Coordinates of C-alpha atoms in Angstrom, one line a residue:
Chain A
M251 CA 47.3 -50.4 13.6
T252 CA 50.9 -49.5 13.5
G253 CA 53.9 -50.7 11.5
D254 CA 54.6 -49.7 7.9
R255 CA 52.2 -52.0 6.0
T256 CA 49.2 -50.6 8.0
S257 CA 50.3 -46.9 8.0
P258 CA 47.6 -44.7 6.1
G259 CA 50.1 -44.0 3.5
A260 CA 50.7 -47.6 2.7
V261 CA 47.1 -48.7 3.0
M262 CA 45.9 -45.9 0.7
A263 CA 48.5 -46.8 -1.9
R264 CA 47.1 -50.2 -2.0
K265 CA 43.5 -48.8 -2.5
N266 CA 42.8 -50.1 -6.0
E267 CA 44.2 -53.5 -5.4
I268 CA 42.0 -53.8 -2.2
M269 CA 39.0 -52.6 -3.9
K270 CA 39.3 -54.8 -6.9
R271 CA 39.2 -57.9 -4.7
A272 CA 36.5 -56.4 -2.4
V273 CA 34.2 -55.5 -5.1
G274 CA 35.1 -58.0 -7.8
I275 CA 34.7 -55.4 -10.7
D276 CA 37.5 -54.5 -13.1
Y277 CA 36.7 -50.9 -13.4
D278 CA 39.6 -50.4 -16.1
R279 CA 37.6 -52.5 -18.5
Y280 CA 35.2 -49.6 -19.0
A281 CA 37.7 -46.8 -19.5
R282 CA 37.5 -45.0 -22.8
G283 CA 40.3 -42.5 -22.3
P284 CA 41.9 -40.6 -19.4
L285 CA 38.5 -39.0 -18.7
A286 CA 35.6 -41.0 -20.4
F287 CA 34.4 -44.4 -19.4
D288 CA 31.5 -46.5 -20.7
Y289 CA 28.9 -46.0 -18.0
E290 CA 26.0 -47.8 -19.6
R291 CA 28.2 -50.8 -20.4
M292 CA 29.4 -51.0 -16.8
M293 CA 25.7 -50.9 -15.7
E294 CA 24.7 -53.6 -18.0
E295 CA 27.6 -56.0 -17.6
V296 CA 27.9 -55.8 -13.9
G297 CA 24.3 -55.2 -12.9
Y298 CA 21.4 -57.6 -12.9
G299 CA 18.3 -57.4 -15.2
L300 CA 15.1 -55.8 -13.8
E301 CA 13.3 -59.1 -13.5
E302 CA 16.2 -60.9 -11.9
I303 CA 16.4 -57.9 -9.3
R304 CA 12.7 -58.2 -8.7
R305 CA 13.0 -61.9 -7.8
I306 CA 16.0 -61.3 -5.6
Q307 CA 14.2 -58.6 -3.8
E308 CA 10.9 -60.6 -3.6
A309 CA 12.9 -63.4 -2.0
N310 CA 13.9 -61.0 0.8
A311 CA 10.6 -59.2 1.1
V312 CA 12.1 -56.0 -0.3
G313 CA 9.8 -53.7 -2.2
H314 CA 6.1 -53.5 -3.1
T315 CA 5.7 -50.8 -0.6
P316 CA 2.4 -48.9 -0.4
L317 CA 1.7 -45.8 -2.4
I318 CA -0.3 -43.6 -0.2
E319 CA -2.2 -40.5 -1.4
L320 CA -1.8 -37.7 1.1
K321 CA -5.2 -36.0 0.9
N322 CA -5.1 -33.9 3.9
I323 CA -1.6 -32.5 3.1
T324 CA -2.7 -31.9 -0.5
E325 CA -5.7 -29.9 0.8
V326 CA -3.2 -27.8 3.0
V327 CA -1.3 -27.2 -0.3
R328 CA -4.3 -26.3 -2.2
R329 CA -5.5 -23.7 0.5
T330 CA -2.1 -22.0 0.1
A331 CA -2.2 -22.0 -3.8
H332 CA -3.8 -20.0 -6.4
R333 CA -7.1 -21.2 -7.8
G334 CA -6.9 -24.3 -9.8
K335 CA -3.4 -25.0 -8.4
G336 CA -2.1 -27.7 -6.0
A337 CA -1.1 -31.1 -7.4
R338 CA -2.1 -34.2 -5.8
I339 CA 0.7 -35.7 -3.5
F340 CA 1.4 -39.3 -3.3
L341 CA 4.0 -41.0 -1.1
K342 CA 5.9 -44.1 -1.6
D343 CA 6.0 -45.6 2.0
E344 CA 9.6 -47.1 1.8
A345 CA 9.7 -47.4 5.5
A346 CA 7.6 -50.6 5.1
N347 CA 10.9 -52.3 3.7
P348 CA 12.7 -54.6 6.0
S349 CA 15.1 -52.5 8.0
G350 CA 12.8 -49.4 7.5
S351 CA 14.0 -47.7 4.4
F352 CA 14.5 -47.8 0.7
K353 CA 18.2 -48.6 1.4
A354 CA 17.0 -52.4 1.6
R355 CA 16.5 -52.3 -2.2
R356 CA 20.4 -51.1 -2.5
A357 CA 21.6 -53.7 -0.1
S358 CA 19.6 -56.6 -1.5
V359 CA 21.5 -57.0 -4.8
S360 CA 24.9 -56.3 -3.2
I361 CA 24.4 -59.0 -0.6
Y362 CA 22.9 -61.5 -3.2
H363 CA 26.1 -60.8 -5.2
A364 CA 28.5 -61.2 -2.5
Q365 CA 26.8 -64.5 -1.5
A366 CA 26.9 -65.8 -5.1
G367 CA 30.6 -64.7 -5.2
G368 CA 31.4 -66.9 -2.3
Y369 CA 32.4 -64.0 0.2
K370 CA 31.9 -65.0 3.9
G371 CA 30.9 -61.4 4.9
V372 CA 30.3 -57.9 3.9
I373 CA 31.4 -54.5 5.0
A374 CA 29.7 -51.1 4.5
A375 CA 31.2 -47.7 5.5
T376 CA 27.9 -45.9 6.3
S377 CA 26.4 -43.8 9.2
G378 CA 23.0 -44.0 7.7
N379 CA 20.1 -46.3 7.0
Y380 CA 22.2 -48.3 4.5
G381 CA 24.1 -49.9 7.5
A382 CA 20.9 -51.3 8.8
A383 CA 19.8 -52.6 5.4
V384 CA 23.2 -54.3 4.9
A385 CA 22.9 -55.9 8.3
S386 CA 19.4 -57.0 7.8
M387 CA 20.1 -58.5 4.2
A388 CA 23.3 -60.1 5.4
A389 CA 21.2 -61.9 8.3
M390 CA 18.8 -63.1 5.7
R391 CA 21.6 -64.6 3.5
R392 CA 23.7 -65.8 6.5
L393 CA 26.7 -63.6 5.8
A394 CA 28.8 -61.7 8.5
A395 CA 28.4 -58.1 8.4
I396 CA 30.7 -55.3 9.7
I397 CA 29.4 -51.7 9.7
V398 CA 31.8 -48.9 10.0
Q399 CA 30.3 -45.5 11.3
E400 CA 31.2 -41.9 12.0
V401 CA 29.4 -41.3 15.4
Y402 CA 31.2 -39.1 17.9
D403 CA 32.8 -35.7 18.2
S404 CA 36.0 -35.4 20.3
R405 CA 33.9 -34.7 23.5
R406 CA 32.2 -38.2 22.8
V407 CA 29.0 -36.6 22.3
G408 CA 27.2 -38.9 19.8
Q409 CA 24.8 -38.0 16.9
P410 CA 21.5 -39.7 18.2
E411 CA 20.4 -40.6 14.7
I412 CA 23.6 -42.5 13.9
I413 CA 23.7 -44.1 17.3
E414 CA 20.2 -45.5 16.6
K415 CA 21.3 -46.8 13.3
G416 CA 24.3 -48.5 14.9
R417 CA 21.9 -50.1 17.5
A418 CA 19.7 -51.2 14.5
C419 CA 22.8 -52.8 12.8
E420 CA 23.6 -54.5 16.1
A421 CA 20.0 -55.9 16.3
Y422 CA 20.4 -57.6 12.9
G423 CA 23.7 -59.3 14.1
A424 CA 26.3 -56.9 12.7
E425 CA 29.6 -55.9 14.2
V426 CA 29.5 -52.1 14.6
L427 CA 32.7 -50.1 14.6
Q428 CA 32.2 -46.7 15.9
L429 CA 34.6 -43.9 14.9
S430 CA 35.1 -40.2 15.7
V431 CA 34.7 -37.4 13.1
G432 CA 36.9 -37.6 10.1
P433 CA 37.2 -38.9 6.5
E434 CA 40.1 -41.2 7.6
L435 CA 37.4 -43.7 8.4
F436 CA 38.1 -44.8 4.8
Y437 CA 41.6 -45.9 5.9
V438 CA 40.1 -48.1 8.7
F439 CA 37.5 -49.4 6.1
L440 CA 40.3 -50.4 3.7
L441 CA 42.2 -52.1 6.5
L442 CA 39.1 -54.2 7.3
L443 CA 38.4 -55.2 3.8
E444 CA 42.1 -56.4 3.5
E445 CA 42.1 -58.1 6.8
T446 CA 38.7 -59.9 6.3
G447 CA 38.6 -60.4 2.6
Y448 CA 34.9 -59.4 2.9
F449 CA 32.8 -58.0 0.1
N450 CA 32.7 -54.1 0.0
A451 CA 28.9 -53.6 0.0
S452 CA 29.5 -50.0 -1.3
L453 CA 26.6 -47.6 -1.9
Y454 CA 28.2 -46.8 -5.2
T455 CA 28.5 -50.1 -7.1
P456 CA 26.2 -51.0 -10.0
F457 CA 24.7 -53.5 -7.7
S458 CA 23.7 -51.0 -5.3
I459 CA 22.1 -48.6 -8.0
V460 CA 20.3 -51.1 -10.0
G461 CA 18.6 -52.3 -6.7
I462 CA 16.8 -48.8 -6.6
E463 CA 15.5 -49.1 -10.2
T464 CA 12.6 -51.2 -8.9
L465 CA 11.5 -48.2 -6.9
G466 CA 11.0 -46.2 -10.0
V467 CA 9.3 -48.8 -11.8
E468 CA 6.9 -49.5 -8.9
I469 CA 6.0 -45.7 -8.7
V470 CA 5.1 -45.9 -12.5
E471 CA 3.3 -49.3 -12.0
D472 CA 1.3 -48.4 -8.8
L473 CA 0.1 -45.1 -10.2
A474 CA -1.1 -46.7 -13.6
D475 CA -3.0 -49.4 -11.6
R476 CA -4.6 -46.8 -9.2
E477 CA -5.1 -43.8 -11.2
G478 CA -4.5 -44.9 -14.8
R479 CA -1.9 -42.1 -15.4
Q480 CA 1.8 -41.4 -15.1
P481 CA 3.4 -39.1 -12.4
D482 CA 4.1 -35.5 -13.6
M483 CA 6.8 -35.0 -11.1
V484 CA 8.9 -37.3 -8.8
V485 CA 10.8 -35.7 -5.9
I486 CA 13.7 -37.6 -4.6
T487 CA 15.7 -36.9 -1.5
H488 CA 19.3 -36.4 -2.7
A489 CA 22.5 -37.1 -0.8
G490 CA 25.0 -39.4 -2.3
G491 CA 23.2 -39.5 -5.6
G492 CA 22.2 -43.3 -5.7
N493 CA 18.6 -42.4 -4.7
V494 CA 18.3 -40.0 -7.7
T495 CA 20.1 -42.2 -10.2
G496 CA 18.4 -45.5 -9.3
T497 CA 14.9 -44.2 -9.3
A498 CA 15.3 -42.0 -12.4
R499 CA 16.6 -45.1 -14.2
G500 CA 13.7 -47.0 -13.0
L501 CA 11.2 -44.4 -14.2
R502 CA 12.9 -44.5 -17.7
A503 CA 12.9 -48.3 -17.6
A504 CA 9.1 -48.5 -16.8
G505 CA 8.4 -46.1 -19.9
C506 CA 7.9 -42.9 -18.0
P507 CA 10.4 -40.4 -19.6
G508 CA 8.1 -37.5 -18.9
A509 CA 8.1 -37.0 -15.3
V510 CA 10.0 -34.2 -14.0
V511 CA 12.8 -35.6 -11.7
V512 CA 13.6 -33.3 -8.7
G513 CA 16.3 -33.9 -6.3
A514 CA 15.9 -32.3 -2.9
S515 CA 18.3 -31.9 0.0
V516 CA 18.4 -30.2 3.4
D517 CA 20.4 -27.0 3.2
L518 CA 23.5 -27.3 5.4
A519 CA 25.5 -24.7 3.6
G520 CA 28.6 -23.4 5.7
L521 CA 28.9 -26.6 7.8
H522 CA 32.1 -28.5 7.1
M523 CA 31.5 -32.2 6.8
A524 CA 34.9 -33.2 8.3
S525 CA 34.8 -30.6 11.2
D526 CA 34.8 -31.9 14.8
A527 CA 33.3 -28.7 15.8
D528 CA 30.4 -28.7 13.2
F529 CA 29.5 -32.5 13.6
N530 CA 26.9 -32.0 16.3
R531 CA 25.8 -28.7 15.0
K532 CA 23.7 -30.3 12.2
S533 CA 20.4 -31.8 12.8
F534 CA 20.5 -34.1 9.6
T535 CA 23.1 -36.8 9.0
T536 CA 21.8 -37.4 5.5
G537 CA 19.7 -36.1 2.7
H538 CA 21.6 -32.8 3.1
T539 CA 23.7 -30.6 0.8
G540 CA 27.1 -31.7 2.4
F541 CA 26.7 -34.8 0.5
G542 CA 24.3 -33.7 -2.3
V543 CA 26.5 -31.0 -3.8
P544 CA 29.9 -32.7 -3.6
F545 CA 28.7 -36.0 -4.9
A546 CA 26.8 -34.3 -7.9
T547 CA 29.9 -32.4 -8.8
W548 CA 32.4 -35.2 -8.3
P549 CA 30.7 -38.7 -7.9
D550 CA 34.1 -40.5 -8.1
R551 CA 35.0 -39.3 -4.6
S552 CA 33.3 -42.5 -3.4
D553 CA 34.8 -45.7 -2.1
V554 CA 34.9 -47.3 -5.6
P555 CA 36.8 -46.1 -8.5
R556 CA 33.8 -45.4 -10.8
N557 CA 30.7 -44.4 -8.9
A558 CA 27.5 -45.8 -10.5
A559 CA 25.5 -43.1 -8.9
R560 CA 25.8 -40.0 -11.3
P561 CA 22.9 -37.7 -10.5
L562 CA 23.8 -34.9 -13.0
R563 CA 22.8 -37.4 -15.7
Y564 CA 19.2 -37.7 -14.3
L565 CA 18.3 -34.4 -12.4
D566 CA 15.9 -32.1 -14.2
R567 CA 15.8 -29.8 -11.1
Y568 CA 17.7 -29.7 -7.8
V569 CA 16.1 -27.7 -4.9
T570 CA 17.0 -27.2 -1.2
V571 CA 14.8 -27.0 2.0
T572 CA 15.6 -26.0 5.4
Q573 CA 16.1 -28.1 8.6
G574 CA 13.1 -26.3 10.4
E575 CA 10.8 -26.8 7.4
V576 CA 11.5 -30.7 7.3
F577 CA 10.7 -30.8 11.1
Y578 CA 7.4 -29.0 10.4
V579 CA 6.5 -31.2 7.6
T580 CA 7.6 -34.4 9.7
E581 CA 5.1 -33.3 12.1
A582 CA 2.5 -32.5 9.7
L583 CA 2.7 -36.0 8.2
A584 CA 2.2 -37.5 11.6
Q585 CA -0.6 -35.2 12.6
L586 CA -2.5 -34.9 9.4
E587 CA -1.9 -38.3 7.7
G588 CA -1.3 -40.5 10.7
L589 CA 2.1 -41.6 9.5
E590 CA 5.1 -41.1 11.9
R591 CA 8.3 -41.3 9.8
G592 CA 11.9 -40.2 10.3
P593 CA 12.9 -36.8 9.4
A594 CA 15.5 -37.3 6.9
G595 CA 13.3 -39.1 4.4
N596 CA 10.7 -36.4 4.6
T597 CA 13.1 -34.0 2.9
S598 CA 11.5 -34.8 -0.5
L599 CA 8.0 -34.5 1.0
T600 CA 9.0 -30.9 2.2
A601 CA 10.1 -30.0 -1.3
A602 CA 7.1 -31.6 -2.8
I603 CA 4.6 -29.4 -0.8
A604 CA 6.2 -26.4 -2.2
L605 CA 6.5 -27.7 -5.6
A606 CA 3.0 -29.0 -5.8
R607 CA 1.7 -25.5 -5.0
D608 CA 2.8 -24.6 -8.6
L609 CA 1.3 -27.3 -10.6
D610 CA -2.3 -27.9 -11.6
E611 CA -4.9 -29.6 -9.5
D612 CA -5.1 -32.6 -11.9
Q613 CA -1.3 -33.3 -11.8
V614 CA 0.4 -35.7 -9.5
V615 CA 3.5 -35.4 -7.5
V616 CA 5.1 -38.6 -6.1
V617 CA 7.5 -38.4 -3.2
Q618 CA 9.4 -41.5 -3.4
E619 CA 10.5 -42.5 0.1
T620 CA 9.9 -42.4 3.8
E621 CA 12.2 -43.9 6.4
Y622 CA 11.5 -45.6 9.9
T623 CA 11.6 -43.4 13.0
G624 CA 12.6 -44.2 16.6
A625 CA 14.8 -43.0 19.4
G626 CA 17.5 -40.7 18.0
K627 CA 15.9 -40.7 14.6
H628 CA 13.0 -38.1 15.5
P629 CA 12.6 -34.3 15.5
T630 CA 12.4 -34.2 19.2
A631 CA 15.8 -36.0 19.7
Q632 CA 17.5 -33.8 17.0
L633 CA 16.1 -30.5 18.4
T634 CA 17.0 -31.5 21.9
L635 CA 20.6 -32.1 20.6
A636 CA 20.4 -28.8 18.7
R637 CA 19.5 -26.7 21.7
E638 CA 22.2 -28.6 23.8
N639 CA 24.7 -27.5 21.3
G640 CA 23.7 -23.9 21.5
V641 CA 21.7 -23.9 18.2
E642 CA 18.7 -21.5 18.5
V643 CA 15.3 -23.2 17.8
R644 CA 12.2 -21.1 17.3
R645 CA 9.1 -20.6 15.2
G646 CA 9.4 -17.8 12.3
D647 CA 10.2 -17.3 8.8
P648 CA 12.3 -20.1 7.5
R649 CA 14.2 -17.6 5.4
E650 CA 16.0 -16.6 8.7
N651 CA 17.4 -20.2 9.0
V652 CA 21.2 -20.4 9.4
P653 CA 22.6 -23.9 9.3
G654 CA 24.5 -24.7 12.6
K655 CA 23.4 -21.5 14.3
R656 CA 19.4 -21.2 14.0
I657 CA 16.7 -23.5 13.1
V658 CA 13.4 -21.8 12.2
I659 CA 10.4 -23.7 12.3
P660 CA 7.6 -22.3 9.9
E661 CA 4.7 -20.6 11.4
R662 CA 2.4 -21.3 8.4
P663 CA 2.5 -24.0 5.6
E664 CA 2.8 -21.3 2.9
Q665 CA 6.2 -20.4 4.3
I666 CA 7.6 -23.8 3.0
Q667 CA 9.7 -23.1 -0.1
A668 CA 11.8 -25.2 -2.4
R669 CA 15.0 -23.1 -3.2
Q670 CA 16.2 -23.8 -6.7
V671 CA 19.7 -24.8 -7.2
D672 CA 21.6 -23.6 -10.3
L673 CA 22.4 -26.8 -12.0
D674 CA 24.6 -25.1 -14.6
R675 CA 26.7 -24.0 -11.7
L676 CA 26.9 -27.6 -10.6
R677 CA 27.7 -28.7 -14.1
R678 CA 30.6 -26.3 -14.4
S679 CA 31.8 -27.4 -11.1
Y680 CA 31.7 -31.0 -12.3
L681 CA 33.6 -30.2 -15.3
R682 CA 36.3 -28.5 -13.2
N683 CA 36.6 -31.5 -11.0
A684 CA 36.7 -34.0 -13.9
I685 CA 39.5 -32.0 -15.5
E686 CA 41.5 -31.5 -12.4
A687 CA 41.3 -35.2 -11.4
S688 CA 42.2 -36.4 -14.8
G689 CA 44.9 -33.9 -15.4
V690 CA 44.0 -33.7 -19.1
R691 CA 44.8 -30.4 -21.0
R692 CA 43.3 -31.4 -24.2
V693 CA 40.1 -33.5 -25.0
D694 CA 38.9 -35.5 -27.9
P695 CA 35.4 -36.0 -29.2
I696 CA 34.8 -39.1 -27.2
E697 CA 35.6 -37.1 -24.1
V698 CA 33.5 -34.2 -25.1
A699 CA 30.6 -36.7 -25.7
F700 CA 31.2 -38.4 -22.3
L701 CA 31.1 -34.9 -20.6
M702 CA 27.9 -34.1 -22.3
E703 CA 26.4 -37.1 -21.0
E704 CA 27.8 -36.7 -17.5
T705 CA 26.2 -33.1 -17.4
R706 CA 23.3 -33.5 -19.4
A707 CA 24.3 -30.4 -21.1
P708 CA 24.5 -29.2 -24.8
R709 CA 28.0 -29.4 -26.7
E710 CA 28.2 -25.6 -26.6
F711 CA 27.9 -25.5 -22.8
V712 CA 30.6 -28.3 -22.2
Q713 CA 33.0 -26.6 -24.8
A714 CA 32.6 -23.1 -23.3
A715 CA 33.2 -24.5 -19.9
L716 CA 36.4 -26.4 -21.1
V717 CA 37.7 -23.3 -22.8
D718 CA 37.4 -21.4 -19.4
L719 CA 39.4 -24.2 -17.9
G720 CA 42.1 -23.7 -20.3
V721 CA 41.4 -27.1 -22.0
S722 CA 41.8 -27.3 -25.8
G723 CA 39.3 -29.5 -27.4
P724 CA 38.6 -31.1 -30.7
D725 CA 38.4 -28.4 -33.5
Chain B
M359 CA 40.2 -50.3 43.0
E360 CA 38.0 -51.4 40.1
A361 CA 36.4 -54.7 40.2
V362 CA 37.4 -57.5 38.0
V363 CA 35.5 -57.8 34.7
K364 CA 34.8 -61.4 34.0
R365 CA 35.9 -63.2 30.9
G366 CA 32.9 -63.6 28.6
S367 CA 31.3 -60.4 29.6
W368 CA 29.9 -58.1 26.9
V369 CA 32.2 -55.1 26.9
Q370 CA 33.3 -52.0 24.9
I371 CA 36.8 -51.2 24.0
H372 CA 38.4 -47.8 22.8
R373 CA 41.5 -47.1 20.8
V374 CA 43.2 -44.3 19.1
I375 CA 43.7 -44.9 15.4
L376 CA 45.4 -41.7 14.4
P377 CA 46.9 -39.2 17.1
P378 CA 46.6 -35.6 16.6
G379 CA 49.3 -34.6 14.2
Q380 CA 48.8 -37.8 11.9
R381 CA 45.3 -36.7 10.7
A382 CA 44.7 -36.5 7.0
P383 CA 46.1 -33.3 5.5
Q384 CA 42.6 -32.2 4.0
V385 CA 40.9 -32.2 7.5
P386 CA 40.0 -28.8 9.1
E387 CA 42.4 -27.6 11.9
E388 CA 39.8 -28.3 14.8
T389 CA 39.9 -31.9 13.6
Q390 CA 43.7 -32.0 13.1
R391 CA 44.0 -31.2 16.9
V392 CA 42.1 -34.3 18.2
P393 CA 42.7 -38.0 17.5
L394 CA 40.7 -40.3 15.4
E395 CA 39.2 -42.7 17.8
L396 CA 37.6 -46.0 17.5
W397 CA 35.0 -48.0 19.8
A398 CA 34.0 -51.6 19.4
K399 CA 32.1 -54.2 21.3
G400 CA 32.5 -57.8 22.0
F401 CA 33.1 -60.6 24.6
L402 CA 36.0 -60.3 26.8
D403 CA 38.6 -62.8 26.3
H404 CA 40.0 -63.0 29.7
D405 CA 39.5 -61.5 33.1
A406 CA 40.5 -57.8 33.2
R407 CA 40.0 -54.5 34.8
L408 CA 38.6 -51.3 33.3
G409 CA 41.5 -49.4 31.6
D410 CA 43.5 -52.7 30.8
E411 CA 44.6 -53.5 27.4
V412 CA 42.3 -56.3 26.5
T413 CA 41.2 -58.7 23.6
I414 CA 37.6 -59.2 22.7
R415 CA 35.7 -61.4 20.3
T416 CA 33.0 -59.3 18.3
I417 CA 29.6 -60.7 17.7
I418 CA 30.8 -62.1 14.2
G419 CA 33.9 -63.7 16.0
R420 CA 36.5 -61.3 15.0
E421 CA 39.3 -60.6 17.5
M422 CA 40.1 -57.0 18.4
T423 CA 42.3 -55.3 21.0
G424 CA 41.9 -52.1 22.9
C425 CA 41.4 -50.3 26.2
L426 CA 38.6 -51.8 28.3
L427 CA 36.1 -49.0 28.5
A428 CA 32.8 -50.2 29.7
V429 CA 30.9 -53.4 30.7
N430 CA 27.5 -54.1 29.0
P431 CA 27.3 -50.4 27.8
R432 CA 23.8 -49.1 27.7
Y433 CA 22.1 -47.5 24.8
E434 CA 21.5 -44.0 26.1
H435 CA 20.0 -42.3 22.9
D436 CA 16.3 -41.4 23.4
F437 CA 13.6 -39.3 21.9
G438 CA 14.8 -36.1 23.6
S439 CA 12.5 -33.7 25.3
P440 CA 9.2 -32.5 23.9
I441 CA 9.8 -29.5 21.7
P442 CA 7.3 -26.8 22.5
E443 CA 7.7 -25.3 18.9
L444 CA 6.4 -28.6 17.3
L445 CA 3.7 -29.3 19.9
T446 CA 1.2 -26.8 18.3
I447 CA 1.8 -27.5 14.5
G448 CA -0.9 -30.3 14.5
P449 CA -3.7 -28.3 16.0
E450 CA -2.7 -25.3 13.9
L451 CA -2.9 -27.4 10.6
R452 CA -6.2 -29.0 11.7
E453 CA -7.8 -25.5 12.3
F454 CA -6.4 -24.3 9.0
L455 CA -8.1 -27.1 7.3
A456 CA -11.4 -26.6 9.2
G457 CA -11.5 -23.0 8.4
R458 CA -13.4 -21.7 5.4
R459 CA -10.6 -19.6 4.0
P460 CA -11.4 -18.0 0.9
R461 CA -9.3 -19.4 -2.0

């Protein structure tokens, strides 16, 4: 990969041109100014209708996963709650999808679209469950698949969870390219797109997001069938923002605007995502704040010009939990409910246990995903790696947890907490990023309206933040 | 001397994509100091020895070149060791549910 045309600078300069061909979306169509773009129009024109998505997914055995009431865990919650408190907890068992996670929903529409567009293959840059989902859907639709992963640190110590996902991709017939730590993975990804002419099965296109809408719809339908009611709260593991965005859009589409939408991430504050030294000091490779915060505050950092996953538009609350709390809850799910599932997917369940404690007994909390488990993707694998990398692992008070240094596994269920993230702080951070990226010094009413939608904030909030950023606005 | 690896063997290759000093400006210092490396697997195009520059054909038929690193590389990830701190959580919670704790 030498020579001028393939140097990082030259390839990055061709980014928009490469992406246009690899995604087939002309994002410029939706621009409404230097800042604003028509998000809903992009979702409507490029996406597929709900019924069509259901047909596509049913053809690939995606969706219609079981909704399971966690009766024993609910009882644990009630025994740690005040009298009359402790909502019923239901779990959408997304591990039952082909490839073992909700990511099958995301991949299904992308791969369908790639096939319909005549692409011979698909490429995805992902170290997560999405790779296996793309590989599995590509196998069903007879397309070639390449998955590019960040796997090893400079000692060539691999993250066990990512190695396992690479193995799964290979099991479905995909070519897997493993890289060492670094955001320049994107450069390799662009080169591959250009060289192969394959479709970019990005996590962040409208195809990927509308695929998740069925998950929100199924939650509403399943609960209506079973219990004749709507969920009071839906807790969603939040990383890149697609899970929150797609699920919340599905809840709205199914006529359930009332459920409180909560995003939950594992707290990895202080660990740098591009650091070779920090890479194997984290025990979670997704569902954590290292993605959750930057993608909420600047979604367009993704591999497409306009990210269809825009979580601040949908989040009512955002909470964090610790690594040790999630491992504790993963153990509880196996031992009390007989469901052995992967730890990262249990991030939302961990938050739900804390949140259900404050809701009434007759209320319902839905945890919207699980993921498969296996070698590498398991608390014992992750904690073994943690110890080998000098991270302390012990029982105790989760408040003593320090990401990358100490994992504290709770001693009692009442120690599990959902720590509130200040959404207004994230909103201001989003506004700063939007202003910096666009370079605008003055905004018109269209842009103010757009920023209000983007942040789900009132006009006064947006205008005050813009004034602080030295941006002059409409009078 | 290394044995000859036969053409058609399933192998792993390695190559450096960006040497230290050519890393992206935004990466932290400890990442700047190390190369961006790539590993790929495929069927070997011709007889070779470990360490040779070789060409492979990946499982989807793409040609790639790199340094021959391993033959039929094993998946070495596993479930790790039992974690004593996790072992007692199940019994503790079952006891907690069995107890008649006042609410």
